[in-house]
Every structure is written in structure tokens, then in C-alpha cells.
Coordinates of C-alpha atoms in Angstrom, one line a residue:
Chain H
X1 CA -4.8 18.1 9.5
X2 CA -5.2 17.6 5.9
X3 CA -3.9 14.0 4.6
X4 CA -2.6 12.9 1.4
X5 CA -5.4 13.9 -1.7
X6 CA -5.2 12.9 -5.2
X7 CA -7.0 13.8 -8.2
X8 CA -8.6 12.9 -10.3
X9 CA -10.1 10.0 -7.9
X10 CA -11.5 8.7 -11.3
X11 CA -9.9 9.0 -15.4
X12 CA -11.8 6.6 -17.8
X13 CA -9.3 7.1 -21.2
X14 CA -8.7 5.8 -24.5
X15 CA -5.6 3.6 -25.4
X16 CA -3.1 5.5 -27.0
X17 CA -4.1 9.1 -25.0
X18 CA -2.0 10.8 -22.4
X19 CA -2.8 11.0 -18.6
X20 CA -1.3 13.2 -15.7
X21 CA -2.3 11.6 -12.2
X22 CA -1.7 14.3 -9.2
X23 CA -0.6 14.1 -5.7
X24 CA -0.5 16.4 -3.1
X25 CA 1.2 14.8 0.1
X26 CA 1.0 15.7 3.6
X27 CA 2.8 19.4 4.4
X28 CA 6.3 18.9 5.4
X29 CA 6.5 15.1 4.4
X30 CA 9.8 15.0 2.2
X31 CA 9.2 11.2 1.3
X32 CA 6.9 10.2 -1.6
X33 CA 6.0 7.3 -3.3
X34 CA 3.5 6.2 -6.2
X35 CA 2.0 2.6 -5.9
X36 CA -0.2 0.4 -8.3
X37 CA -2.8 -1.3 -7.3
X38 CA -4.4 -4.0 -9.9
X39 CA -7.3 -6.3 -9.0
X40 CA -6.7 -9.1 -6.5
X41 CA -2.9 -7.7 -5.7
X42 CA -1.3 -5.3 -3.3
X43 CA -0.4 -2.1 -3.9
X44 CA 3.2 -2.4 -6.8
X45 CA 6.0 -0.1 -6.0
X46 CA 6.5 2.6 -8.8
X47 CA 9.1 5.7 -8.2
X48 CA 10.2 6.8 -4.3
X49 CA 10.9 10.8 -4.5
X50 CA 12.9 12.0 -1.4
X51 CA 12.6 15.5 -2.0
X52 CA 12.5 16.9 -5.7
X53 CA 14.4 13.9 -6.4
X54 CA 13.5 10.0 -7.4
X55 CA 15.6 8.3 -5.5
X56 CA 14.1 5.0 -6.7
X57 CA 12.5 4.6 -9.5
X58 CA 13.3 1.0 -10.5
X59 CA 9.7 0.0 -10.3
X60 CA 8.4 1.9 -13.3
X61 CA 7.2 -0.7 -15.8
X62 CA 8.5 1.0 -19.1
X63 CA 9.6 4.2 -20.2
X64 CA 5.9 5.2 -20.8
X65 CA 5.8 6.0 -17.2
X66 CA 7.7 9.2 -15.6
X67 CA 6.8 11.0 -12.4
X68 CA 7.7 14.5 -11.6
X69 CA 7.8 16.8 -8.3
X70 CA 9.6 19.8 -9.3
X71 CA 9.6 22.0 -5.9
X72 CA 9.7 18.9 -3.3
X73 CA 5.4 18.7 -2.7
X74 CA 3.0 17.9 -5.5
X75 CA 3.7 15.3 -7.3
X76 CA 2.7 14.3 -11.2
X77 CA 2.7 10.6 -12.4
X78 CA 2.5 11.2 -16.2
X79 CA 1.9 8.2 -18.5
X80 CA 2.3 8.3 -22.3
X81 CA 0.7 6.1 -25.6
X82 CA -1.6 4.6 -22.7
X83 CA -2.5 0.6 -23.0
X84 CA -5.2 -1.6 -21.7
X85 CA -2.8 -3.0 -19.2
X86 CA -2.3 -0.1 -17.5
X87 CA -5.8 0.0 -16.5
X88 CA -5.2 0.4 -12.0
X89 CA -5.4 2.0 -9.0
X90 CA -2.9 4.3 -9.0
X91 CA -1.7 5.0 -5.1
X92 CA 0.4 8.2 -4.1
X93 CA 1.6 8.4 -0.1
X94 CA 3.7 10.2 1.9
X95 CA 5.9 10.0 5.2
X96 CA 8.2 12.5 7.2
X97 CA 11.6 11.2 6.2
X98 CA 11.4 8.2 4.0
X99 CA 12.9 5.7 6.5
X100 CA 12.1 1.5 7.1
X101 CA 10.3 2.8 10.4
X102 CA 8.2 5.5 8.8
X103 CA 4.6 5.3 8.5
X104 CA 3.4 5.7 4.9
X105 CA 0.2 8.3 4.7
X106 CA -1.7 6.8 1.7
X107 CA -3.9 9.0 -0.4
X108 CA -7.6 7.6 -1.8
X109 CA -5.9 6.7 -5.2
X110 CA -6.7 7.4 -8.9
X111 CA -8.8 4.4 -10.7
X112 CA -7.3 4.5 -14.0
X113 CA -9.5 2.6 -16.9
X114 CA -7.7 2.5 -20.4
X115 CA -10.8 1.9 -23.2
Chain G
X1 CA 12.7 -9.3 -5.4
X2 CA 11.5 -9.8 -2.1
X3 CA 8.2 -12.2 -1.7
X4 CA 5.3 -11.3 0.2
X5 CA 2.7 -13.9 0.9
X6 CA -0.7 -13.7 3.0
X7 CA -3.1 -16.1 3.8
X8 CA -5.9 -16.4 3.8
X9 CA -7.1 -14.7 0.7
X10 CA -10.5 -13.8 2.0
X11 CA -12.5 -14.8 4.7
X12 CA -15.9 -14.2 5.9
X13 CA -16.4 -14.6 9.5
X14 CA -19.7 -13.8 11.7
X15 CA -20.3 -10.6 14.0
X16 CA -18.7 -11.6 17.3
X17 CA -16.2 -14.2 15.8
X18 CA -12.2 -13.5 16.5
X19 CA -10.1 -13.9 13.7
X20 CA -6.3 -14.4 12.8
X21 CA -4.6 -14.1 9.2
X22 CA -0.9 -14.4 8.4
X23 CA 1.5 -12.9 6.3
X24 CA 4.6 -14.5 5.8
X25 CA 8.2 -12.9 4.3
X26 CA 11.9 -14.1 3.9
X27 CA 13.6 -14.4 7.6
X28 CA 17.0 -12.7 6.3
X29 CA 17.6 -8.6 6.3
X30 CA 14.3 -8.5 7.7
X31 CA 14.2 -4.3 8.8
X32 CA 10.1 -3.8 9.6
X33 CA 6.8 -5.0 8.8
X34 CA 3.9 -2.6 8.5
X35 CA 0.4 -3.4 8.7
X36 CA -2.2 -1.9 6.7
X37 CA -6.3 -1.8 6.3
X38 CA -7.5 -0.8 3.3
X39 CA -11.5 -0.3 3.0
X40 CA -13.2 -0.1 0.0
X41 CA -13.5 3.4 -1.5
X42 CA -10.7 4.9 1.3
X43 CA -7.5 5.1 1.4
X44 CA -5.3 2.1 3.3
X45 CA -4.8 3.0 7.0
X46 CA -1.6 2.4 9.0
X47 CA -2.2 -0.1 11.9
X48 CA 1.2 -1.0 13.1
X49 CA 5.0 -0.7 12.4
X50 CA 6.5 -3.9 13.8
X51 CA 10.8 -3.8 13.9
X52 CA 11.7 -6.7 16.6
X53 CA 11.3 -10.5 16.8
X54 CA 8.4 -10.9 19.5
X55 CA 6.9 -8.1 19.1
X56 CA 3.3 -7.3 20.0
X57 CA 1.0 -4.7 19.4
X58 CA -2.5 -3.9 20.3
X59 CA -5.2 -1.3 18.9
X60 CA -8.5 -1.6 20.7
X61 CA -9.9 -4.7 19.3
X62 CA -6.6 -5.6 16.6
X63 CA -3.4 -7.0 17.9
X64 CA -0.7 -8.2 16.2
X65 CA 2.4 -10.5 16.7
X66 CA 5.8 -10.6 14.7
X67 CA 8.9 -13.7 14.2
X68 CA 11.1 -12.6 12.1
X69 CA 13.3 -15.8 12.8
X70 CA 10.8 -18.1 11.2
X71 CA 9.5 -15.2 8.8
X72 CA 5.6 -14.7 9.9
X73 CA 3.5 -11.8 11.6
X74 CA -0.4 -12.6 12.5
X75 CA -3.0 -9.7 12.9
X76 CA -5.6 -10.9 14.9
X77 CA -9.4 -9.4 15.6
X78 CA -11.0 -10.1 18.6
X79 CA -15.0 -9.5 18.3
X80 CA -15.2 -8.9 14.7
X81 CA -17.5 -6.1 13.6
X82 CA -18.7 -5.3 10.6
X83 CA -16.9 -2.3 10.3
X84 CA -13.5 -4.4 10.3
X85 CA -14.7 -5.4 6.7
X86 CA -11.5 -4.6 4.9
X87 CA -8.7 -5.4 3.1
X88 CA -5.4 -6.3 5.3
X89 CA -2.1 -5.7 3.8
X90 CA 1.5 -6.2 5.4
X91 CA 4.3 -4.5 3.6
X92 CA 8.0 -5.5 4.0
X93 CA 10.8 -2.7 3.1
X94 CA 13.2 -3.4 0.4
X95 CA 15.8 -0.9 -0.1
X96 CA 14.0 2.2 0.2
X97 CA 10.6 0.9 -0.7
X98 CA 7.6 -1.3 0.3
X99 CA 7.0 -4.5 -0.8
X100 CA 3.3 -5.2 -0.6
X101 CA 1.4 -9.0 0.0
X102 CA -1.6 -9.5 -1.7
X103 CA -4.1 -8.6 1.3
X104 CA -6.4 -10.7 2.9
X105 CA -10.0 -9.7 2.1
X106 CA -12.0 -9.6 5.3
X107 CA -15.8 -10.0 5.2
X108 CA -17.8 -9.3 8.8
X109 CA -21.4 -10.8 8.1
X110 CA -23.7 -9.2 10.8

């Protein structure tokens, strides 16, 4: 079946522009969850949705960053007045419920580069 | 903030070698430990969910082995090939989210 896709896989921008990041998660999963990935580290939690809802979204650096999924499936990570430092990997996955035990289905991630 | 550590970095091992890295995490409100490969250019692959002290798991040539009372899981790779050139990550959860190491980079020289 069709796994977690995310687009664009590559964004080259300038600082100071706007970007929207997209993630369509496995059908049915009502977990989702937006990682960053920077050189040399693992993948930094962002935002948890469960549902249309962020039920976590204490790992969003500033208030730059905002993530939307209105009807519970795609997701948008939007990011505002872009800066060098947010040049990353951006990761989206998925899972059936959200819980500890739940595997996480990881999409093939956005490379963001911030001119 | 919960503190994720792996070790070795990166390694480079031979064609036919076994190998063994280590990620270690805080003992207390341990809940599970998931193991992850991440090849370049792909997306990161689930390998194991790991909930209880003692556990062991297996996946063709991968195993891997958890103690939650002293804080440490190993993956180990019996007969490395190149295709096991990745990048292993273990993720703890913390609340409701992962908590990623930094991933041991695995080099397979044939």
C-alpha cells in the first residue's frame, strides 16, 4: 500500500520568503508528527497531530513555525520570514493511533535550504 | 528533556564483519525503545519496537537486545553487507513524542 509521501522532496528558498512543506500520511493513520532533521543529528520533534488537532506542539522553535491538518489527513508545515538556520530535513510520519508502542511510518522528507 | 545518546558515531566495518552499536537513555519511566534505519536518500525504516527489560529481537541478519534497568539497547549485524550501509537511530517516547539519538552512521566497505 501507499506509505507516507511528502513534497516537495526538495525547496531551495531565500531568507525572509515563505514556505508550505506537505504531507500526506498513510490512509487511516490518525497520528502525525513533523520532525527535523539537521546535519549530524536525529530527527527533532516538531508538532504531534492526533487527528485535526496538535496535541503537542511544544517542539516548534518559534512562532515562525505553524502546522495545519484541517480534515485529519494531509498535513501543512508552514514557516514564515524564513532564516538561514532553518535550513533541514524536514520529516513528516504517521502511525494508527499515536501510542508509545506504535510504529512511526516516516515519509522521504523535505530538504529545506534557506539562501 | 529526555537524553538520547548512541555510540559509536560512525563506523566502517568490512563485508562479512558482525557489528554492535549502542544507544543508551535514562533508566526511569522508560515506556519503549524503537529502532530505526535510515539510508541515504529514503525514508527511515522501522526495525524493532522494544517495551520489556530482556528483550530480544531478531530480523534476518539484525538482532537486537534491550536493559532498561541499566538504560542501554545494542543492535547488532551479523555478516555485514553492504546494503546495511545506513544510518541507525533509536528513539525513546517522551509524553506523546519521540525523542531521537543522534544515529550511528554505518559504512559496509565490500
Amino acid at each position: 500500500g501507499a506509505g507516507v509521501s511528502q513534497t516537495p522532496s526538495n525547496k531551495v528558498t531565500e531568507k525572509g520568503k515563505y514556505v508550505e512543506l506537505r504531507c500526506d500520511p498513510i490512509s487511516g493513520h490518525t497520528a502525525l508528527y513533523w520532525y527535523r532533521q539537521s546535519l549530524g543529528q536525529g530527527p527533532e520533534f516538531l508538532i504531534y497531530f492526533q487527528g485535526t488537532g496538535a496535541a503537542d506542539d511544544s517542539g516548534l522553535p518559534n512562532d515562525r513555525f505553524f502546522a495545519v491538518r484541517p480534515e485529519g489527513s494531509v498535513s501543512t508545515l508552514k514557516i514564515q520570514r524564513t532564516e538561514r538556520g532553518d535550513s533541514a530535513v524536514y520529516l513528516c510520519a504517521s502511525s494508527h493511533s499515536g501510542g508509545a508502542y506504535d510504529t512511526q511510518y516516516f515519509g522521504p522528507g523535505t530538504r529545506l535550504t534557506v539562501l | 528533556i529526555l537524553n538520547v545518546e548512541q555510540s559509536p558515531q560512525s563506523l566502517h566495518v568490512q563485508e562479512g564483519d558482525s557489528t554492535n552499536f549502542t544507544c543508551s537513555f535514562p533508566s526511569s519511566n522508560f515506556y519503549a525503545l524503537h529502532w530505526y534505519r535510515w539510508e541515504t536518500a529514503k525514508s527511515p525504516e522501522a526495525l524493532f519496537v522494544m517495551t520489556l527489560n530482556g528483550d530480544e529481537k531478531k530480523k534476518g541478519r539484525i538482532s537486537a537486545t534491550l536493559n532498561t534497568k541499566e538504560g542501554y539497547s545494542y543492535l547488532y549485524i551479523k555478516g555485514s553487507q553492504p546494503e546495511d550501509s545506513a544510518t541507525y537511530l533509536c528513539a525513546l517516547i517522551d509524553g506523546q513524542n519521540f525523542v531521537f539519538g543522534p544515529g550511528t552512521r554505518l559504512s559496509v566497505l565490500p
